Amino acid sequence: MHCTKKVKDDLIWVGANDRRLAMFEGIYSVPDGVSYNSYLLTDEKTVLFDTVDKAVIERFIENVTHTLNGRKLDYLVVQHMEPDHCAALQEIIARYPAVEIVCNAKSLELIKQFNNFSLDTEERLNVKIVKEGDTLKTGRHNLRFLMAPMVHWPEVMVAYDETDKILFSADAFGTFGALNGAMFADEVDFKKDYMDETRRYYSNIVGKYGVQVGALLGKLSAFPIELICPLHGFVWRRDFGDIIEKYKLWSQYLPEEKGVMIAYASVYGNTENAAEIFACRLRDKGIKTVMFDVSVTPASEIIAAAFKLSHLVFASTTYNAGIFVAMEDFLNDLVAKNIQNRTIGFIENGSWAATSGELMRKKFDKCKKIDVLEQVISIKSGVKEVQLAEIDAMVTAIARDFNEGR
Ligand code: FEO
């Protein structure tokens, strides 16, 4: 049975939710599920904006068939060729062979790469290639296409409906989490229940591409927007100042809050003990702290916290003469996300040859605008009374930063 939602007049959500997926993209847990949004515009011409993941094709096809109500499908706009949005492309072409695929040249390459069309089908593909600023009149609506490369793949484009001021934003402004019956962000307590997952989605999916996200934000500032329809999560129809403000901060790698994220890797609990003492002393000074054991907490959650807070402190035991494996994996991931504009510090532990502090610091050589605290806390096996002064020195340096507004 179909399950659709009206977005506005002649715009219907025909997507679906998946609450059985364990790992989005094979790496990000989605405990609250995920939505794959697809939108069908029933203008004089009918226009489908993207399809869905293979897990929900059956429901999606029911939704499209019901909404078309016997009409033919005129256009399929491909904004993003990642398979979580294009797995049903062949199915749509099979059901609506006259459909015209509206995409850019890069998308067409990916369409051919991802699909096993017969040569015959490929020859019959009805494709309209669009470039930056091209428009498509569908009756009452006039769609304008804007390229958004690397938000999150190179072929990504967004569509702007000039008639109703609707932005179809592809992956941008999306979130993890199923929709649970709601359609609009203002139907839920977004800040309380979804902002953390929105940050985790952003920082892990497009965090690396802040420059490109910033370029898209700049481009969009020329267009009045009344609705934002992303490919995951809720549609925005009001109060989207908050989410736009977050995107401005995240795309420039600016922290949202003053606070210290402490991520530690500990084999027998001694490095953890150092991190705990450090956190307690920060809190004694009224400084916000969050702590993660990198061996336990999924990296995506720690990366989201690193995008939120101003100061990052990493504590790791030395292991095989290097950084403990879970910490090394995490740091590689964080650096790959292009983290910038942070003050960072290190706590190392080594029973006979501590090297992890310097090795962790070197991981950040590629990152821009990173201030490294000169104080390093170096532990031999377990924290001793004499080291409390080292811990206090780093706490004092961070407190000074906070007092000076950095
Ligand atoms: Fe939701 Fe980049 O795909």
Short mmCIF file of C-alpha atoms and ligand atoms in Angstrom, two decimals:
data_model
loop_
_atom_site.label_atom_id
_atom_site.label_comp_id
_atom_site.label_asym_id
_atom_site.label_seq_id
_atom_site.Cartn_x
_atom_site.Cartn_y
_atom_site.Cartn_z
CA MET A 1 0.00 0.00 0.00
CA HIS A 2 1.32 3.44 -0.86
CA CYS A 3 2.47 5.79 1.90
CA THR A 4 2.99 9.29 0.54
CA LYS A 5 3.05 12.76 2.09
CA LYS A 6 1.99 16.07 0.58
CA VAL A 7 4.81 18.60 0.66
CA LYS A 8 2.96 21.39 -1.15
CA ASP A 9 0.06 21.54 -3.63
CA ASP A 10 1.44 19.51 -6.50
CA LEU A 11 4.59 18.25 -4.79
CA ILE A 12 4.38 14.84 -3.13
CA TRP A 13 6.98 12.93 -1.10
CA VAL A 14 7.19 9.42 -2.54
CA GLY A 15 10.22 8.19 -0.59
CA ALA A 16 10.48 5.56 2.12
CA ASN A 17 12.12 4.86 5.47
CA ASP A 18 14.51 2.06 6.40
CA ARG A 19 14.76 1.08 10.08
CA ARG A 20 16.49 -2.25 9.47
CA LEU A 21 19.72 -0.88 8.04
CA ALA A 22 22.60 -1.58 10.44
CA MET A 23 25.27 0.50 8.77
CA PHE A 24 24.65 3.35 6.33
CA GLU A 25 27.34 3.29 3.62
CA GLY A 26 28.61 0.19 5.45
CA ILE A 27 30.20 2.33 8.17
CA TYR A 28 27.73 4.65 9.95
CA SER A 29 25.29 3.14 12.43
CA VAL A 30 21.74 4.44 12.03
CA PRO A 31 19.97 3.36 15.22
CA ASP A 32 16.99 5.58 14.41
CA GLY A 33 16.84 4.50 10.76
CA VAL A 34 17.18 6.67 7.70
CA SER A 35 14.81 8.09 5.10
CA TYR A 36 15.39 8.02 1.37
CA ASN A 37 13.47 10.99 0.03
CA SER A 38 12.12 11.22 -3.46
CA TYR A 39 9.70 13.90 -4.61
CA LEU A 40 7.16 13.83 -7.43
CA LEU A 41 5.97 17.07 -8.97
CA THR A 42 2.64 16.67 -10.74
CA ASP A 43 2.71 19.76 -12.94
CA GLU A 44 1.61 19.79 -16.60
CA LYS A 45 4.65 17.58 -16.92
CA THR A 46 5.41 15.07 -14.17
CA VAL A 47 8.86 15.24 -12.61
CA LEU A 48 10.45 12.74 -10.24
CA PHE A 49 13.40 14.01 -8.20
CA ASP A 50 15.74 11.06 -7.66
CA THR A 51 14.75 7.55 -6.62
CA VAL A 52 15.65 5.54 -3.50
CA ASP A 53 17.90 2.85 -2.05
CA LYS A 54 17.37 -0.75 -3.15
CA ALA A 55 16.06 -1.68 0.31
CA VAL A 56 12.85 0.32 -0.20
CA ILE A 57 12.15 0.02 -3.93
CA GLU A 58 8.87 -1.82 -3.49
CA ARG A 59 7.26 0.91 -1.37
CA PHE A 60 8.74 3.62 -3.57
CA ILE A 61 7.22 2.14 -6.73
CA GLU A 62 3.83 1.90 -5.00
CA ASN A 63 4.14 5.56 -4.03
CA VAL A 64 5.11 6.72 -7.50
CA THR A 65 2.39 4.64 -9.20
CA HIS A 66 -0.28 5.89 -6.81
CA THR A 67 0.76 9.54 -7.15
CA LEU A 68 0.95 9.43 -10.93
CA ASN A 69 -2.55 7.95 -10.90
CA GLY A 70 -2.28 6.70 -14.47
CA ARG A 71 -0.29 9.64 -15.81
CA LYS A 72 3.01 9.05 -17.56
CA LEU A 73 6.27 10.10 -16.00
CA ASP A 74 7.86 12.83 -18.11
CA TYR A 75 11.13 13.58 -16.29
CA LEU A 76 13.44 11.92 -13.81
CA VAL A 77 15.85 14.49 -12.37
CA VAL A 78 19.04 12.81 -11.15
CA GLN A 79 20.61 15.14 -8.61
CA HIS A 80 22.93 12.55 -7.10
CA MET A 81 23.99 9.22 -8.57
CA GLU A 82 24.95 7.55 -5.29
CA PRO A 83 23.05 4.25 -5.10
CA ASP A 84 21.08 5.25 -1.98
CA HIS A 85 19.22 7.57 -4.37
CA CYS A 86 19.47 5.83 -7.70
CA ALA A 87 18.95 2.14 -7.06
CA ALA A 88 15.49 2.32 -8.64
CA LEU A 89 16.61 4.10 -11.80
CA GLN A 90 16.45 0.99 -13.99
CA GLU A 91 13.07 0.08 -12.52
CA ILE A 92 11.72 3.54 -13.34
CA ILE A 93 13.06 3.36 -16.90
CA ALA A 94 11.53 -0.10 -17.32
CA ARG A 95 8.12 1.11 -16.14
CA TYR A 96 8.20 4.49 -17.89
CA PRO A 97 10.33 3.91 -21.03
CA ALA A 98 9.60 7.36 -22.43
CA VAL A 99 10.88 9.13 -19.31
CA GLU A 100 13.50 11.77 -20.01
CA ILE A 101 16.43 11.65 -17.60
CA VAL A 102 17.54 15.14 -16.62
CA CYS A 103 21.12 15.10 -15.39
CA ASN A 104 24.54 16.58 -16.00
CA ALA A 105 27.33 15.05 -18.09
CA LYS A 106 29.13 13.62 -15.04
CA SER A 107 25.94 11.99 -13.82
CA LEU A 108 25.46 10.31 -17.18
CA GLU A 109 28.90 8.70 -16.87
CA LEU A 110 27.94 7.37 -13.44
CA ILE A 111 24.53 6.21 -14.68
CA LYS A 112 26.32 4.04 -17.23
CA GLN A 113 28.93 2.87 -14.71
CA PHE A 114 26.42 1.83 -12.07
CA ASN A 115 23.86 0.20 -14.35
CA ASN A 116 24.04 -2.83 -16.58
CA PHE A 117 21.86 -1.56 -19.37
CA SER A 118 21.75 -3.63 -22.50
CA LEU A 119 23.27 -1.72 -25.39
CA ASP A 120 19.80 -1.46 -26.80
CA THR A 121 18.47 0.19 -23.63
CA GLU A 122 21.48 2.48 -23.45
CA GLU A 123 20.86 3.66 -27.00
CA ARG A 124 17.24 4.32 -26.15
CA LEU A 125 18.09 6.28 -22.99
CA ASN A 126 16.32 9.55 -23.29
CA VAL A 127 18.69 12.02 -21.64
CA LYS A 128 18.60 15.78 -21.29
CA ILE A 129 21.98 17.06 -20.19
CA VAL A 130 21.88 20.23 -18.10
CA LYS A 131 24.61 22.63 -17.08
CA GLU A 132 24.92 25.36 -14.44
CA GLY A 133 21.90 27.65 -14.58
CA ASP A 134 19.95 25.69 -17.19
CA THR A 135 16.19 25.70 -16.71
CA LEU A 136 13.32 23.33 -17.36
CA LYS A 137 9.75 24.59 -17.68
CA THR A 138 7.29 21.92 -16.58
CA GLY A 139 4.06 23.94 -16.83
CA ARG A 140 3.46 26.17 -13.82
CA HIS A 141 6.92 25.44 -12.45
CA ASN A 142 10.29 26.52 -13.72
CA LEU A 143 13.25 24.52 -12.46
CA ARG A 144 16.78 25.89 -12.43
CA PHE A 145 19.74 23.55 -12.01
CA LEU A 146 22.81 24.52 -9.99
CA MET A 147 25.90 22.36 -9.88
CA ALA A 148 27.10 21.36 -6.39
CA PRO A 149 30.20 19.24 -7.03
CA MET A 150 31.47 17.25 -4.03
CA VAL A 151 28.40 17.87 -1.93
CA HIS A 152 28.87 14.95 -1.72
CA TRP A 153 30.02 13.40 -5.04
CA PRO A 154 31.38 15.20 -8.13
CA GLU A 155 28.17 14.93 -10.15
CA VAL A 156 25.86 16.42 -7.51
CA MET A 157 23.53 19.19 -8.60
CA VAL A 158 20.60 20.82 -6.86
CA ALA A 159 17.38 22.07 -8.37
CA TYR A 160 15.61 25.32 -7.54
CA ASP A 161 11.92 25.73 -8.34
CA GLU A 162 11.60 29.41 -9.19
CA THR A 163 7.81 29.26 -9.02
CA ASP A 164 7.34 28.07 -5.43
CA LYS A 165 10.89 28.90 -4.24
CA ILE A 166 11.69 25.29 -3.41
CA LEU A 167 15.24 24.07 -3.13
CA PHE A 168 15.78 20.38 -3.88
CA SER A 169 19.07 20.17 -2.02
CA ALA A 170 20.33 16.61 -2.70
CA ASP A 171 22.39 15.39 0.32
CA ALA A 172 22.72 18.90 1.76
CA PHE A 173 20.58 19.70 4.84
CA GLY A 174 19.84 16.01 5.37
CA THR A 175 20.00 13.97 8.55
CA PHE A 176 20.12 10.39 9.74
CA GLY A 177 16.88 9.17 11.28
CA ALA A 178 13.61 7.88 9.84
CA LEU A 179 10.76 10.35 9.49
CA ASN A 180 8.32 8.47 11.77
CA GLY A 181 5.20 9.93 10.18
CA ALA A 182 6.36 13.55 10.11
CA MET A 183 7.40 15.38 6.96
CA PHE A 184 8.53 18.79 8.17
CA ALA A 185 11.33 19.67 10.59
CA ASP A 186 8.92 21.93 12.51
CA GLU A 187 6.67 18.95 13.30
CA VAL A 188 9.35 17.53 15.62
CA ASP A 189 11.62 18.94 18.30
CA PHE A 190 14.45 19.14 15.81
CA LYS A 191 17.04 20.82 18.02
CA LYS A 192 16.52 18.34 20.84
CA ASP A 193 15.90 15.14 18.91
CA TYR A 194 17.65 15.52 15.55
CA MET A 195 20.41 18.14 15.64
CA ASP A 196 23.00 15.69 16.99
CA GLU A 197 22.24 13.23 14.20
CA THR A 198 22.27 16.07 11.66
CA ARG A 199 25.75 17.02 12.84
CA ARG A 200 26.89 13.36 12.71
CA TYR A 201 25.45 13.08 9.19
CA TYR A 202 27.07 16.31 8.01
CA SER A 203 30.50 15.81 9.58
CA ASN A 204 30.86 12.24 8.36
CA ILE A 205 29.17 12.43 4.95
CA VAL A 206 30.25 15.84 3.64
CA GLY A 207 32.55 17.09 6.42
CA LYS A 208 35.58 16.71 4.19
CA TYR A 209 34.10 19.05 1.60
CA GLY A 210 33.59 22.24 3.58
CA VAL A 211 34.88 24.45 0.76
CA GLN A 212 32.38 22.98 -1.66
CA VAL A 213 29.53 23.24 0.86
CA GLY A 214 30.50 26.89 1.41
CA ALA A 215 30.44 27.47 -2.36
CA LEU A 216 26.93 26.03 -2.56
CA LEU A 217 25.75 28.18 0.36
CA GLY A 218 27.15 31.24 -1.40
CA LYS A 219 25.40 30.33 -4.63
CA LEU A 220 22.08 29.72 -2.86
CA SER A 221 22.18 33.07 -1.07
CA ALA A 222 21.03 34.67 -4.34
CA PHE A 223 17.75 32.72 -4.26
CA PRO A 224 14.78 33.28 -1.94
CA ILE A 225 13.94 29.89 -0.44
CA GLU A 226 10.65 28.86 1.14
CA LEU A 227 11.08 25.08 1.23
CA ILE A 228 14.16 22.88 1.39
CA CYS A 229 13.66 19.30 0.24
CA PRO A 230 16.74 17.15 0.99
CA LEU A 231 17.28 13.54 0.00
CA HIS A 232 17.40 12.39 3.66
CA GLY A 233 15.47 13.63 6.66
CA PHE A 234 12.88 16.36 7.03
CA VAL A 235 11.64 19.03 4.68
CA TRP A 236 12.31 22.55 5.97
CA ARG A 237 9.48 25.08 5.55
CA ARG A 238 10.26 27.56 8.35
CA ASP A 239 12.91 28.47 10.89
CA PHE A 240 15.70 27.23 8.70
CA GLY A 241 17.97 29.98 9.96
CA ASP A 242 19.30 27.52 12.56
CA ILE A 243 20.27 24.81 10.12
CA ILE A 244 21.76 27.32 7.66
CA GLU A 245 23.79 28.83 10.51
CA LYS A 246 25.09 25.37 11.47
CA TYR A 247 26.05 24.70 7.84
CA LYS A 248 27.95 28.00 7.74
CA LEU A 249 29.92 27.01 10.86
CA TRP A 250 30.50 23.41 9.83
CA SER A 251 31.57 24.29 6.29
CA GLN A 252 34.19 26.68 7.71
CA TYR A 253 35.21 24.15 10.39
CA LEU A 254 34.30 26.65 13.10
CA PRO A 255 33.31 25.18 16.47
CA GLU A 256 29.76 25.66 17.68
CA GLU A 257 30.74 25.82 21.35
CA LYS A 258 33.63 26.28 23.71
CA GLY A 259 34.40 22.91 25.25
CA VAL A 260 36.92 20.09 25.38
CA MET A 261 36.40 16.79 23.62
CA ILE A 262 38.64 14.15 25.18
CA ALA A 263 39.13 10.99 23.13
CA TYR A 264 41.24 8.28 24.70
CA ALA A 265 42.59 4.81 23.94
CA SER A 266 43.52 2.78 26.99
CA VAL A 267 44.53 -0.89 27.26
CA TYR A 268 44.50 -1.42 31.04
CA GLY A 269 42.75 1.73 32.23
CA ASN A 270 45.78 3.87 33.14
CA THR A 271 45.52 6.21 30.13
CA GLU A 272 41.81 6.41 30.80
CA ASN A 273 42.62 7.37 34.41
CA ALA A 274 44.80 10.25 33.16
CA ALA A 275 42.00 11.40 30.86
CA GLU A 276 39.46 11.21 33.71
CA ILE A 277 41.66 13.26 36.07
CA PHE A 278 42.19 15.80 33.26
CA ALA A 279 38.43 16.03 32.62
CA CYS A 280 37.66 16.43 36.33
CA ARG A 281 40.10 19.31 36.64
CA LEU A 282 38.68 21.01 33.56
CA ARG A 283 35.19 20.72 35.02
CA ASP A 284 36.50 22.15 38.31
CA LYS A 285 37.27 25.25 36.26
CA GLY A 286 33.76 25.25 34.79
CA ILE A 287 34.88 24.02 31.36
CA LYS A 288 32.54 21.77 29.38
CA THR A 289 33.96 18.31 28.68
CA VAL A 290 32.84 15.26 26.72
CA MET A 291 34.77 11.98 26.80
CA PHE A 292 34.96 9.04 24.43
CA ASP A 293 36.78 5.72 24.57
CA VAL A 294 37.77 5.28 20.93
CA SER A 295 37.78 1.51 21.36
CA VAL A 296 34.09 1.59 22.26
CA THR A 297 32.35 4.60 20.71
CA PRO A 298 31.85 4.57 16.92
CA ALA A 299 34.18 7.04 15.21
CA SER A 300 31.25 8.86 13.57
CA GLU A 301 30.01 10.03 17.00
CA ILE A 302 33.43 11.27 18.06
CA ILE A 303 33.92 13.08 14.74
CA ALA A 304 30.58 14.82 15.25
CA ALA A 305 31.73 15.96 18.71
CA ALA A 306 35.02 17.20 17.22
CA PHE A 307 33.03 19.33 14.75
CA LYS A 308 31.04 20.79 17.66
CA LEU A 309 33.68 21.72 20.24
CA SER A 310 36.62 24.09 20.24
CA HIS A 311 39.35 22.04 21.95
CA LEU A 312 40.32 18.43 21.28
CA VAL A 313 42.56 16.37 23.53
CA PHE A 314 43.73 12.93 22.54
CA ALA A 315 45.12 10.40 25.02
CA SER A 316 46.72 7.19 23.80
CA THR A 317 48.90 4.45 25.06
CA THR A 318 51.95 3.57 22.96
CA TYR A 319 51.37 0.27 21.18
CA ASN A 320 53.77 -1.61 18.91
CA ALA A 321 55.97 1.49 19.15
CA GLY A 322 53.14 3.55 17.65
CA ILE A 323 49.70 4.93 18.42
CA PHE A 324 47.16 2.47 19.80
CA VAL A 325 45.37 1.01 16.79
CA ALA A 326 41.85 2.28 17.58
CA MET A 327 43.21 5.80 18.15
CA GLU A 328 45.29 5.70 14.97
CA ASP A 329 42.24 4.65 12.95
CA PHE A 330 40.18 7.40 14.55
CA LEU A 331 42.79 10.11 13.92
CA ASN A 332 43.15 9.03 10.28
CA ASP A 333 39.39 9.38 9.93
CA LEU A 334 39.27 12.78 11.66
CA VAL A 335 42.14 14.20 9.59
CA ALA A 336 40.50 12.89 6.41
CA LYS A 337 37.46 14.99 7.36
CA ASN A 338 39.71 18.08 7.12
CA ILE A 339 39.20 19.20 10.72
CA GLN A 340 40.50 22.76 11.17
CA ASN A 341 40.33 25.75 13.49
CA ARG A 342 40.87 23.75 16.67
CA THR A 343 43.22 23.81 19.63
CA ILE A 344 44.52 20.32 20.27
CA GLY A 345 46.51 18.63 23.04
CA PHE A 346 47.96 15.20 23.77
CA ILE A 347 48.34 12.78 26.62
CA GLU A 348 50.69 9.88 25.93
CA ASN A 349 51.43 6.74 27.88
CA GLY A 350 54.33 4.30 27.42
CA SER A 351 55.81 1.92 29.95
CA TRP A 352 59.29 1.96 28.38
CA ALA A 353 59.27 4.18 25.26
CA ALA A 354 56.36 6.59 24.96
CA THR A 355 56.02 7.76 21.35
CA SER A 356 52.28 8.14 20.91
CA GLY A 357 52.14 11.87 21.76
CA GLU A 358 54.48 13.00 19.01
CA LEU A 359 53.05 10.50 16.53
CA MET A 360 49.52 11.75 17.21
CA ARG A 361 50.67 15.35 16.78
CA LYS A 362 52.21 14.53 13.40
CA LYS A 363 48.85 13.26 12.16
CA PHE A 364 47.65 16.88 12.22
CA ASP A 365 50.50 18.22 10.06
CA LYS A 366 48.12 18.21 7.07
CA CYS A 367 45.38 20.13 8.89
CA LYS A 368 45.02 23.89 8.61
CA LYS A 369 44.64 26.39 11.44
CA ILE A 370 45.45 23.99 14.26
CA ASP A 371 46.97 25.31 17.50
CA VAL A 372 48.86 22.66 19.42
CA LEU A 373 49.09 23.08 23.19
CA GLU A 374 52.75 23.08 24.12
CA GLN A 375 52.06 21.14 27.31
CA VAL A 376 52.19 17.35 26.74
CA ILE A 377 51.20 14.98 29.51
CA SER A 378 53.53 11.99 29.40
CA ILE A 379 52.81 8.99 31.59
CA LYS A 380 54.87 5.91 32.31
CA SER A 381 52.38 3.12 32.95
CA GLY A 382 50.23 4.94 35.53
CA VAL A 383 49.61 8.52 36.67
CA LYS A 384 51.85 9.53 39.59
CA GLU A 385 51.34 12.37 42.04
CA VAL A 386 54.11 14.36 40.40
CA GLN A 387 52.20 14.39 37.09
CA LEU A 388 49.24 16.22 38.48
CA ALA A 389 51.24 19.40 37.88
CA GLU A 390 51.56 18.49 34.15
CA ILE A 391 47.83 17.87 33.96
CA ASP A 392 47.15 21.15 35.73
CA ALA A 393 49.46 22.97 33.32
CA MET A 394 47.38 21.81 30.34
CA VAL A 395 44.13 22.59 32.19
CA THR A 396 45.45 26.09 32.98
CA ALA A 397 46.44 26.66 29.32
CA ILE A 398 42.95 25.68 28.15
CA ALA A 399 41.29 27.79 30.86
CA ARG A 400 43.41 30.75 29.71
CA ASP A 401 42.19 30.19 26.14
CA PHE A 402 38.61 30.19 27.33
CA ASN A 403 39.11 33.34 29.39
CA GLU A 404 40.67 35.06 26.40
CA GLY A 405 37.70 34.00 24.27
CA ARG A 406 39.60 31.62 21.98
FE1 FEO B 1 22.57 10.14 0.37
FE2 FEO B 1 25.62 10.96 -1.02
O1 FEO B 1 24.04 9.99 -0.79
#
